[in-house]
């Protein structure tokens, strides 16, 4: 396989997790408060990891050699 293209999207990680958090807050009544609080904290942690560069995000496009 060979690399065709790599699209770096790391700067979008925080935005993505914040949007997920907003969606989850709208559905908060569907879960127990304990579950919601843990899920909210995980999303906030992922948002911070994205801001600090601990995780990266992108699209990897590869093609199989014939």
mmCIF file of C-alpha atoms in Angstrom, residues 10-54:
data_model
loop_
_atom_site.group_PDB
_atom_site.id
_atom_site.type_symbol
_atom_site.label_atom_id
_atom_site.label_comp_id
_atom_site.label_asym_id
_atom_site.label_seq_id
_atom_site.Cartn_x
_atom_site.Cartn_y
_atom_site.Cartn_z
ATOM 1 C CA UNK A 10 -6.104 17.794 14.634
ATOM 2 C CA UNK A 11 -7.251 21.385 15.098
ATOM 3 C CA UNK A 12 -10.860 20.128 14.836
ATOM 4 C CA UNK A 13 -10.667 17.678 17.759
ATOM 5 C CA UNK A 14 -11.742 20.144 20.433
ATOM 6 C CA UNK A 15 -14.608 21.451 18.312
ATOM 7 C CA UNK A 16 -15.828 17.917 17.630
ATOM 8 C CA UNK A 17 -15.834 16.909 21.293
ATOM 9 C CA UNK A 18 -17.537 20.155 22.324
ATOM 10 C CA UNK A 19 -20.282 19.495 19.761
ATOM 11 C CA UNK A 20 -20.714 15.963 21.119
ATOM 12 C CA UNK A 21 -20.982 17.400 24.621
ATOM 13 C CA UNK A 22 -23.711 19.822 23.535
ATOM 14 C CA UNK A 23 -25.633 16.991 21.868
ATOM 15 C CA UNK A 24 -25.314 14.842 24.974
ATOM 16 C CA UNK A 25 -26.523 17.657 27.223
ATOM 17 C CA UNK A 26 -29.686 17.840 25.135
ATOM 18 C CA UNK A 27 -30.213 14.105 25.802
ATOM 19 C CA UNK A 28 -29.187 14.237 29.475
ATOM 20 C CA UNK A 29 -32.567 13.000 30.724
ATOM 21 C CA UNK A 30 -32.063 9.683 28.898
ATOM 22 C CA UNK A 31 -29.317 8.535 31.286
ATOM 23 C CA UNK A 32 -28.676 8.400 34.989
ATOM 24 C CA UNK A 33 -26.920 11.451 36.399
ATOM 25 C CA UNK A 34 -23.862 9.366 37.313
ATOM 26 C CA UNK A 35 -23.510 8.024 33.757
ATOM 27 C CA UNK A 36 -24.010 11.481 32.249
ATOM 28 C CA UNK A 37 -21.399 13.058 34.537
ATOM 29 C CA UNK A 38 -18.817 10.410 33.627
ATOM 30 C CA UNK A 39 -19.540 10.767 29.919
ATOM 31 C CA UNK A 40 -19.347 14.561 30.165
ATOM 32 C CA UNK A 41 -15.968 14.340 31.921
ATOM 33 C CA UNK A 42 -14.594 11.959 29.262
ATOM 34 C CA UNK A 43 -15.633 14.371 26.504
ATOM 35 C CA UNK A 44 -14.058 17.313 28.327
ATOM 36 C CA UNK A 45 -10.852 15.290 28.871
ATOM 37 C CA UNK A 46 -10.686 14.438 25.157
ATOM 38 C CA UNK A 47 -11.228 18.094 24.296
ATOM 39 C CA UNK A 48 -8.293 19.093 26.522
ATOM 40 C CA UNK A 49 -6.074 16.336 25.086
ATOM 41 C CA UNK A 50 -6.791 17.692 21.617
ATOM 42 C CA UNK A 51 -5.901 21.226 22.657
ATOM 43 C CA UNK A 52 -2.658 20.070 24.255
ATOM 44 C CA UNK A 53 -1.625 17.949 21.270
ATOM 45 C CA UNK A 54 -1.791 14.602 23.081
#
